[in-house]
Coordinates of C-alpha atoms in Angstrom, one line a residue:
X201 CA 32.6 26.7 81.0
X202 CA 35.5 28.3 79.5
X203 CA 34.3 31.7 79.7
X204 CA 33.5 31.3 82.9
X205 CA 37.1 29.9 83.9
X206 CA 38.5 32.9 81.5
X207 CA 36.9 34.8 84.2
X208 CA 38.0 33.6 87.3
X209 CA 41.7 33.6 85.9
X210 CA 41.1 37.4 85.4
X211 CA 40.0 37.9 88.6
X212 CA 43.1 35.8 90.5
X213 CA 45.0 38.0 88.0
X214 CA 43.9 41.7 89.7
X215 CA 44.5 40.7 93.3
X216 CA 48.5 40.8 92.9
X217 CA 47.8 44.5 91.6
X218 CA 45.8 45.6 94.0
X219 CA 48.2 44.6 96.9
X220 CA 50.8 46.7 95.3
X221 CA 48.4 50.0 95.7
X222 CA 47.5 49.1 99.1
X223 CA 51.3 48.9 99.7
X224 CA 52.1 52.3 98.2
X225 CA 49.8 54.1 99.7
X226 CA 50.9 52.3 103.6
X227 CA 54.4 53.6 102.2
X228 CA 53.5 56.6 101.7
X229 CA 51.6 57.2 104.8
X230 CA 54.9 56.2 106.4
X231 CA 57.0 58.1 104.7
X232 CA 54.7 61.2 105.6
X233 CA 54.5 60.2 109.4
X234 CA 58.1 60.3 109.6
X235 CA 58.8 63.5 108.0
X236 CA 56.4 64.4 110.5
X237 CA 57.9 63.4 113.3
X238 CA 61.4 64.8 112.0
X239 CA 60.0 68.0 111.7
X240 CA 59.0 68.0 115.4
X241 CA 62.0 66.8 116.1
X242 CA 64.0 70.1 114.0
X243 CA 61.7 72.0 115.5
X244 CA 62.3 70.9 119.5
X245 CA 66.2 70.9 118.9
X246 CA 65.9 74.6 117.0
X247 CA 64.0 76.3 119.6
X248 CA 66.3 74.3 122.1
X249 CA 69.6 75.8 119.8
X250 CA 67.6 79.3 120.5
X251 CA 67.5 79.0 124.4
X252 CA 70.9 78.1 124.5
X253 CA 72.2 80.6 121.9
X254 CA 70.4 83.3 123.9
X255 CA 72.4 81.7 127.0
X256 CA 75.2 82.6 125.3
X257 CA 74.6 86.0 124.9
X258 CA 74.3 85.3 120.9
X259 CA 70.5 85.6 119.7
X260 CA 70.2 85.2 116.1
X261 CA 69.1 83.7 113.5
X262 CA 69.9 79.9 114.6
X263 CA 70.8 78.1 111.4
X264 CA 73.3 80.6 110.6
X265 CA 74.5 80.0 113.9
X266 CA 74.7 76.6 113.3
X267 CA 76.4 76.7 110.1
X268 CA 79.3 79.4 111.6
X269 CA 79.9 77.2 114.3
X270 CA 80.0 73.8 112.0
X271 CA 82.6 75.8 110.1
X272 CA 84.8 76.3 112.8
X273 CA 84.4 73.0 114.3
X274 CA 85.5 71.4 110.8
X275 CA 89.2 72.9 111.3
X276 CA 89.2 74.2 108.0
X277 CA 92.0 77.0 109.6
X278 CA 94.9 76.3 112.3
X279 CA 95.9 79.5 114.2
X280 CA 99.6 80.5 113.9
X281 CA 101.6 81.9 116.4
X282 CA 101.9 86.2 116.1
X283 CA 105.6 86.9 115.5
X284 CA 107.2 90.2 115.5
X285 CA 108.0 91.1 111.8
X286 CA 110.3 94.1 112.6
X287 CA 112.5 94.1 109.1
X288 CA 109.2 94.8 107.2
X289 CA 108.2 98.8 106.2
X290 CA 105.0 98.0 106.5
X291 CA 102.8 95.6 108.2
X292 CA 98.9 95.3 108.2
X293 CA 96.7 93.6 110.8
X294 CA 93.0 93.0 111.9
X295 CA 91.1 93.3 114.7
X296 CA 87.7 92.0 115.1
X297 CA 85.8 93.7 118.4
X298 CA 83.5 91.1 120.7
X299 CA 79.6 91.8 119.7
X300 CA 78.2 94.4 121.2
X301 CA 75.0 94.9 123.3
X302 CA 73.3 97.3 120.2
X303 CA 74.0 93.8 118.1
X304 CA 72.4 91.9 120.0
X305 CA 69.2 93.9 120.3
X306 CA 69.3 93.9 116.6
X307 CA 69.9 90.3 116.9
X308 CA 72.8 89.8 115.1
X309 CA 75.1 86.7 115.1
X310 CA 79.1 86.8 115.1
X311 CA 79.9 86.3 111.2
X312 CA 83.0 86.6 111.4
X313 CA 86.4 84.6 112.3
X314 CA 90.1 85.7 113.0
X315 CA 92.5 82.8 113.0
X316 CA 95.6 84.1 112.8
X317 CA 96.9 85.1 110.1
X318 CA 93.5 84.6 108.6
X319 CA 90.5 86.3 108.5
X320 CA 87.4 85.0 107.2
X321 CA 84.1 86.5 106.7
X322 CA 80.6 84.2 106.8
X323 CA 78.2 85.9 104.7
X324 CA 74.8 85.1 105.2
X325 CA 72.8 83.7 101.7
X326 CA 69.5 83.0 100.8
X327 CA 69.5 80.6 97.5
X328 CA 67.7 81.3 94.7
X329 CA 63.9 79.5 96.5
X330 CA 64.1 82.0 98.9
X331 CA 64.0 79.7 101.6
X332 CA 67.4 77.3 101.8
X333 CA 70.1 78.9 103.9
X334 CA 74.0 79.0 102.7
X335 CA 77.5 80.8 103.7
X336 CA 79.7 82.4 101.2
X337 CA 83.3 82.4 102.9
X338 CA 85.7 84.9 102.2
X339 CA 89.2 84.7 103.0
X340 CA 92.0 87.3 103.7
X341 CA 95.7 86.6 104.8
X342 CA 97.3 89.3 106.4
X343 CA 100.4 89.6 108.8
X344 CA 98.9 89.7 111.9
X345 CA 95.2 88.8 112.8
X346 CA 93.5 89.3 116.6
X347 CA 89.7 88.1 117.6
X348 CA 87.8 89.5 120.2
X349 CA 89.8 87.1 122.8
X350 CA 93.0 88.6 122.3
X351 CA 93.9 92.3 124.3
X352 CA 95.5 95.5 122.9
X353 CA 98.5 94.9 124.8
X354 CA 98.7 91.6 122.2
X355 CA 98.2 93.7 119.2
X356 CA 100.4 96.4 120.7
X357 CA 103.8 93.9 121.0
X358 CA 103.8 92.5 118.0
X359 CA 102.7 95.5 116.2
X360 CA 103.5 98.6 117.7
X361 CA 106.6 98.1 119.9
X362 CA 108.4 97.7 117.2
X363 CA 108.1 101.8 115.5
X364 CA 108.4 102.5 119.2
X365 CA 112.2 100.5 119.1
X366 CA 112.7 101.9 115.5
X367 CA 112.6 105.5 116.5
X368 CA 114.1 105.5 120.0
X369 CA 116.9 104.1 118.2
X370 CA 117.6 107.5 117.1
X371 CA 118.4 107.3 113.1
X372 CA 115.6 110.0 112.5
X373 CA 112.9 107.2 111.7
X374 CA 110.0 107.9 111.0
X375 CA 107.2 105.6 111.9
X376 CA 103.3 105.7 111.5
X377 CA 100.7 103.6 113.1
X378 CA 97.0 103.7 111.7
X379 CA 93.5 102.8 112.9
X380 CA 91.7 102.5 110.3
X381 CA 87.9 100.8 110.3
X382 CA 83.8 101.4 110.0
X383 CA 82.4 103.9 112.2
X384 CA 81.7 102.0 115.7
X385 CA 84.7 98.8 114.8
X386 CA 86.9 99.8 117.4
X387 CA 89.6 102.2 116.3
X388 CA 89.6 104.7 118.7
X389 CA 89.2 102.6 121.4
X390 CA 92.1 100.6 120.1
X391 CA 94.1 103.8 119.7
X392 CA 93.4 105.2 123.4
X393 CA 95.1 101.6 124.7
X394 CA 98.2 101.7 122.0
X395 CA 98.7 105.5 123.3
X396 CA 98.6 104.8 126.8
X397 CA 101.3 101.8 125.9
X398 CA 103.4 103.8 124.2
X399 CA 103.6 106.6 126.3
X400 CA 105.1 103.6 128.8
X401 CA 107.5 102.2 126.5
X402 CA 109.0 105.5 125.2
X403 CA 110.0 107.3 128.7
X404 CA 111.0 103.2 129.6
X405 CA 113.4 102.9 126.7
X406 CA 115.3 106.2 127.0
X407 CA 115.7 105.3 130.9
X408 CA 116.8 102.1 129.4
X409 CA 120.0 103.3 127.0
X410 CA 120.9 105.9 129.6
X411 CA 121.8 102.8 132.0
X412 CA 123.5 100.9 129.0
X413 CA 125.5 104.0 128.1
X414 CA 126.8 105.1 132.0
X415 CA 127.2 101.0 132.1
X416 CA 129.7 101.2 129.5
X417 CA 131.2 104.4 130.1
X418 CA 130.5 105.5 126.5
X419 CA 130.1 109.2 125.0
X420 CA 127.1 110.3 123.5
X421 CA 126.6 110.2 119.8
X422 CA 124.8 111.5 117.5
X423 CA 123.5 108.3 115.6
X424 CA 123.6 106.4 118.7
X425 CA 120.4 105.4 120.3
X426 CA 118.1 108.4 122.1
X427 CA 118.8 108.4 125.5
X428 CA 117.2 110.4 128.7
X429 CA 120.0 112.5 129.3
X430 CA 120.2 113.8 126.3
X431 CA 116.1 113.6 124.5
X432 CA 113.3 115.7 124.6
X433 CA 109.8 114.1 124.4
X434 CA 107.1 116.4 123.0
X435 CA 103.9 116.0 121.9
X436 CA 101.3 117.6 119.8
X437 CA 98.1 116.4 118.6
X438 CA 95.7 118.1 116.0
X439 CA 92.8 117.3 114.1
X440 CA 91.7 117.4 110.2
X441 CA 88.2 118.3 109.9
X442 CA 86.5 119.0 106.6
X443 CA 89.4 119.9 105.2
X444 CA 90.4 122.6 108.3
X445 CA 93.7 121.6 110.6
X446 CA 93.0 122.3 113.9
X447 CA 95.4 122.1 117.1
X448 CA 93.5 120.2 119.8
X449 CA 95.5 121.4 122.7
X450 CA 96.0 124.9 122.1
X451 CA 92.3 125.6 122.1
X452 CA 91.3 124.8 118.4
X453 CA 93.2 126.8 117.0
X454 CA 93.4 127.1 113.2
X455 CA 96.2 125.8 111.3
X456 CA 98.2 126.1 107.9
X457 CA 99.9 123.5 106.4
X458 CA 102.5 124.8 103.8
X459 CA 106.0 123.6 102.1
X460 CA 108.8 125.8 102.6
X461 CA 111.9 125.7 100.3
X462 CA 113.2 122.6 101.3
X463 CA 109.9 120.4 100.0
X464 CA 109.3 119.7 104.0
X465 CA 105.9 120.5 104.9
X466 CA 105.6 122.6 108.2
X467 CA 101.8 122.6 110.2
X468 CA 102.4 126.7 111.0
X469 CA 101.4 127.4 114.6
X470 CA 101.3 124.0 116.0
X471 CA 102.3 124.2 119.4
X472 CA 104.9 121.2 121.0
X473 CA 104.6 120.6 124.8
X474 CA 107.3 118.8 126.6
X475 CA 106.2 115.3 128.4
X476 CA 108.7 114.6 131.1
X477 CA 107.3 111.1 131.9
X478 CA 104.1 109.1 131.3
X479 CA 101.7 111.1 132.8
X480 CA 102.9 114.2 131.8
X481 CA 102.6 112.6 128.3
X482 CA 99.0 111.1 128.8
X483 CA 97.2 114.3 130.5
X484 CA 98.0 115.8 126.9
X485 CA 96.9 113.0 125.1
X486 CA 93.6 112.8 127.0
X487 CA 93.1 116.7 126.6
X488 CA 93.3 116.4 122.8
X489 CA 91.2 113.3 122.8
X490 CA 88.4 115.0 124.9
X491 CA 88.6 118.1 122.0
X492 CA 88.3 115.8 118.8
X493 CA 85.0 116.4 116.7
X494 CA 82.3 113.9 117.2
X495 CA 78.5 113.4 116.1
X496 CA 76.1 111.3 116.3
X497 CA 75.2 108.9 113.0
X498 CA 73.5 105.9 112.2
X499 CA 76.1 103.3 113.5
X500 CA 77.9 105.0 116.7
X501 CA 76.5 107.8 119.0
X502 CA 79.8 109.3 119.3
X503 CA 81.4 108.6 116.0
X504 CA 84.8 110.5 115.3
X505 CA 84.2 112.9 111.8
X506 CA 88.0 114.3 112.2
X507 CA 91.3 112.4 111.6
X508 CA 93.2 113.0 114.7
X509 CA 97.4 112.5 114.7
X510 CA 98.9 112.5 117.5
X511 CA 103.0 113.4 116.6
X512 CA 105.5 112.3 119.4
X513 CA 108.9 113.9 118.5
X514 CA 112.2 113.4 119.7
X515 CA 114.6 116.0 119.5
X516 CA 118.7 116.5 120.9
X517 CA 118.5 118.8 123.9
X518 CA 121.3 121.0 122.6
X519 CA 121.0 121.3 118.9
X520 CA 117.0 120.6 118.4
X521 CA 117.7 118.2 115.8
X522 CA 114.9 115.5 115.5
X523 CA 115.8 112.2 115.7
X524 CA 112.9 110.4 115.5
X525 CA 109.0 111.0 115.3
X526 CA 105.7 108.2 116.2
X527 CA 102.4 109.4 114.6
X528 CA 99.3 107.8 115.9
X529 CA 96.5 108.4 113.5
X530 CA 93.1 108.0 114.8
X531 CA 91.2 107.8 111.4
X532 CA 87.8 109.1 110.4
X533 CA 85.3 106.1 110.4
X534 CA 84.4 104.9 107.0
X535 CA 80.7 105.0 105.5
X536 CA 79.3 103.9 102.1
X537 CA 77.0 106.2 100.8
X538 CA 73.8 104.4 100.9
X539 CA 74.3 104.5 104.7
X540 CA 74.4 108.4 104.8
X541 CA 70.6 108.5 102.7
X542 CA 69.3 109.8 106.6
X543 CA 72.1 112.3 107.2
X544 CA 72.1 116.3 106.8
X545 CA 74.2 117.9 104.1
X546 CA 76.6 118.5 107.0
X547 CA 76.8 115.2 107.7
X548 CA 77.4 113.8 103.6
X549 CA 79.9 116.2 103.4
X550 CA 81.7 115.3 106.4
X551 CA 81.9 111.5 104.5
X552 CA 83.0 112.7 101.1
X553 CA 86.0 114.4 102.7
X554 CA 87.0 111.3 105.0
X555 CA 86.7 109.1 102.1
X556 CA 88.4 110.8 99.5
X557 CA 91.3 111.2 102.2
X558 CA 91.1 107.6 102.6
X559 CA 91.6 106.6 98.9
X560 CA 94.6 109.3 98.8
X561 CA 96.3 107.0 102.1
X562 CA 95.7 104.1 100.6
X563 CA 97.7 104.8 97.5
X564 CA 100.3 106.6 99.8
X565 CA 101.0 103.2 101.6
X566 CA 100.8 101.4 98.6
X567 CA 103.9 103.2 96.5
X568 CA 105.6 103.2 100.2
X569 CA 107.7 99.8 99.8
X570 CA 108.6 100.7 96.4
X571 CA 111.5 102.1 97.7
X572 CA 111.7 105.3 95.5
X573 CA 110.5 108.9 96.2
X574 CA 111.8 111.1 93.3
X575 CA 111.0 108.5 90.4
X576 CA 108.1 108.8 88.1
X577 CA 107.7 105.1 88.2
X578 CA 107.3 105.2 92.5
X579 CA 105.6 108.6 93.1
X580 CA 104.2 109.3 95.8
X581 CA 100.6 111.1 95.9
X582 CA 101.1 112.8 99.3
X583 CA 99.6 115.8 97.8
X584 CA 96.1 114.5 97.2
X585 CA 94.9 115.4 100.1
X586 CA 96.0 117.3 103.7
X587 CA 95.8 113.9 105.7
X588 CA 98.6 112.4 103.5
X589 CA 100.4 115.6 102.6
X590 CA 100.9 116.2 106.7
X591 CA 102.5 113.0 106.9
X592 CA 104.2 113.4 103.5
X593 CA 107.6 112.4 105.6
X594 CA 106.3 109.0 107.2
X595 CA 105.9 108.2 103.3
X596 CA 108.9 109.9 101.2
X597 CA 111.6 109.2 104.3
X598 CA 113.5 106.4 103.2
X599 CA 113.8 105.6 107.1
X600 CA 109.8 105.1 107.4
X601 CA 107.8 102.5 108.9
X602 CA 103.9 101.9 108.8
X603 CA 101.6 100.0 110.4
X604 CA 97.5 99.5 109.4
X605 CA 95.4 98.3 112.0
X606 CA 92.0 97.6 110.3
X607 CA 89.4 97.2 112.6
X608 CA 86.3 95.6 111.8
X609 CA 82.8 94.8 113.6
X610 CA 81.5 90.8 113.8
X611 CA 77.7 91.5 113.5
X612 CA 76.4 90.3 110.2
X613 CA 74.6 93.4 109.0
X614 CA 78.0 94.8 109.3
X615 CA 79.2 92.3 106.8
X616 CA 79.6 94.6 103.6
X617 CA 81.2 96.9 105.3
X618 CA 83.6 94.5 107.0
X619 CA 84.8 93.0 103.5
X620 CA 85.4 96.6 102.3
X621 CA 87.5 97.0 105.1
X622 CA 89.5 93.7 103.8
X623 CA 89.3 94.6 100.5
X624 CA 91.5 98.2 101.4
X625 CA 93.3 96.3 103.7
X626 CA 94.4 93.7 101.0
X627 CA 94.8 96.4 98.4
X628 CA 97.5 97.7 100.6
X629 CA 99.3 94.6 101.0
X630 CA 99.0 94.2 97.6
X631 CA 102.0 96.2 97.1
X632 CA 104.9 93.4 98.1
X633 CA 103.4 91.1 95.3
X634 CA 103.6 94.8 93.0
X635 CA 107.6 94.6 93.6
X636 CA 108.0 91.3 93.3
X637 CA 106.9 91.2 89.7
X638 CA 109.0 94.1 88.8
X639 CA 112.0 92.2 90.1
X640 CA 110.7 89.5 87.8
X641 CA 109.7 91.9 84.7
X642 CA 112.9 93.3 84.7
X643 CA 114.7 90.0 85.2
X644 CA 113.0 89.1 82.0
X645 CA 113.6 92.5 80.1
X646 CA 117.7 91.5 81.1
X647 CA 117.4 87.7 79.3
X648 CA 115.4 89.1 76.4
X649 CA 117.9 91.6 75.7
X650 CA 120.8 89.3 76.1
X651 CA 118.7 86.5 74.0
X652 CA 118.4 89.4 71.2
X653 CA 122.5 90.2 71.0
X654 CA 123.4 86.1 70.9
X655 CA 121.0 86.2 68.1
X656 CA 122.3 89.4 66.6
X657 CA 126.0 87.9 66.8
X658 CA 124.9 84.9 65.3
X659 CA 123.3 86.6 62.3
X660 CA 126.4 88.7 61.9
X661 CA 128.7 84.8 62.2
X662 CA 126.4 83.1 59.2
X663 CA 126.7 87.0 56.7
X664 CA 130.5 86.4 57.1

């Protein structure tokens, strides 16, 4: 009887177990229906995300998407208004270009965002499973930044209108304004508009202070500012191509570019034509334009292989004397080397020369706001190469202004070479932070050395 009981005690025992089981496994099954349906549920709003992202005009890959626009929906950035920063020598901005059609064929999404003065770049990550999706953020402060929203006539008033003031006001400034980006980002597009602007602004100005002056019965003087009465405009434009110089409006002609006695440097047979008014000004700036050297590469159908400057001069009508001069440089578009593997030798030459000219500008700017020009301690490497040593003045005047526009492209397979665009762009600004610690350094140097006589003194107090 007792075994029996022992029995039936076991048995009431198991059934408490075996309702736990059964309740796992319904849990499971549960769990694994709605997983299910949330996975039918990604799936319905993802290929909904795709039909409306190709709405948009933005194929791509969709959770990228969707973690750009998240990012920019957190307000991580607040936009600043652009102000004019006319006191500074040098002033650096960005312009990112709207996505193109060839981007969206390839389907690429817009990685990057310009929130002024902020630029910030969404690179696209795998982690290490291969599978889970991730951004890595990079952030640049500049002075100015302009997305794809904003016009060159933005970019041009708080960039360029001021070297356009600068040297009308006729203290023999010299002022510089680059374009400097990947093939295909935008720069000569951007330099077409800031010509045509220009052009406007110059022949405006001089009309300008010959009103003030008649207004106020005033003579002319010298170091007063350029006026129409008394100003020629000219203009020439040439190119630098594989280390030739080549006039673009006096039929290609070739050029020298030597130092004469004086340390100025002088672009032998470059002709100067004489722009009355605007479109006197742009039919040469479109005839040099139309002669630049293009080919075809892997990024841009037409991309620009020369450097082109285009050198607006003003000189006194009766003694010749310059009194101010505007360089537009329409730079060479930059190209890593693994992105030349399909070019000829032509072609891998072309980008060893525009890069090696690159580096030389970039140091150029760089020991600009130093200040000094004869000092071992702020030399300036204008000589490196024949881009820099033609503009050797825009760099060793102590009257010289420069402006960088960096232009950069928002498709993500342009990414690497839109943070190497940053990175020489930041690398330029670098130099205000440069003098700023050699303020401090020597600041220090002056409190060591006074630290070192009050101890001296004192040594020379306690021998007595």
């Amino acid at each position: 009887g007792v075994g029996v009981g022992g029995g039936g005690g076991g048995i009431s025992g198991d059934k408490p177990v075996i309702d736990k089981t059964r309740q796992a496994v319904e849990r499971l099954e549960a769990e694994r229906s709605a997983r299910r349906r949330a996975m039918k549920n990604r799936k319905i709003e993802r290929e909904a995300a795709e039909r409306h992202n190709l709405a948009q005009g933005n194929p791509g890959d969709v959770d990228f998407i969707g973690l750009v626009s998240d990012w920019r929906d957190s307000g991580a950035l607040k936009k600043s208004p652009h102000v004019q920063k006319g006191a500074e020598k040098i002033c650096i901005c960005v312009r990112k270009r709207p996505i193109s059609e060839k981007e969206r064929k390839k389907k690429d999404h817009d990685s990057i965002t310009c929130c002024n003065p902020t630029v910030v770049v969404h690179s696209a990550k795998l982690k290490v499973d291969g599978i889970t999706k991730y951004l890595d953020h990079n952030q640049f402060h500049f002075d100015h930044s302009f997305d794809e929203a904003e016009t060159t006539e933005d970019l041009y008033k708080y960039t360029t209108m001021p070297l356009v003031d600068f040297v009308v006001s006729g203290k023999g400034g010299r002022a510089t304004c680059f374009a400097y980006g990947q093939t295909g980002s935008g720069k000569t597009y951007t330099m077409s508009g800031i010509q045509v602007m220009v052009a406007e602004d110059i022949f405006m100005l001089l009309a300008s202070n010959e009103e003030s002056s008649s207004s106020s019965s005033s003579s002319s003087s010298p170091q007063g500012p350029c006026r129409s009465s008394d100003t020629v405009v000219t203009v020439s434009f040439f190119e630098l191509y594989g280390g030739r110089c080549q006039d673009l409006l006096n039929d290609r002609h070739r050029l020298k570019i030597l130092e004469d006695g004086k340390g100025e440097v002088v672009v032998t047979g470059l002709e100067e034509y004489q722009a009355n008014d605007p479109s006197d000004f742009l039919t040469l700036v479109d005839a040099g334009n139309r002669n630049r050297t293009t080919h075809a590469t892997e990024a841009n159908d037409t991309s620009s292989r020369s450097h082109a400057i285009c050198q607006i001069l003003l000189r006194d009508k009766s003694t010749g004397r310059l009194r101010g001069k505007l360089s537009l440089v329409d730079l060479a578009g930059s190209e890593r080397g693994s992105d030349t593997k399909s070019h000829n030798r032509q072609r891998r030459t072309e980008s060893s020369e525009i890069n090696k000219s690159l580096l030389a500008l970039k140091e150029c700017i760089r020991a600009l706001d130093t200040g000094g020009t004869a000092s071992a301690q702020n030399h300036v490497p204008y000589r490196a190469s024949k881009l820099t040593l033609v503009l050797k003045d825009c760099f060793t005047s102590a009257l010289a202004k420069t402006t960088m526009i960096a232009t950069v492209s928002p498709g993500a397979s342009s990414c690497d070479h839109t943070l190497n665009t940053l990175r020489y762009a930041d690398r330029v600004k670098e130099k205000k932070a440069g003098v700023v610690s050699d303020a401090k350094r020597r600041e220090r140097e002056v409190e060591k050395g006074a630290m070192r006589e009050r101890q001296a003194r004192k040594a020379r107090g306690m021998r007595k």
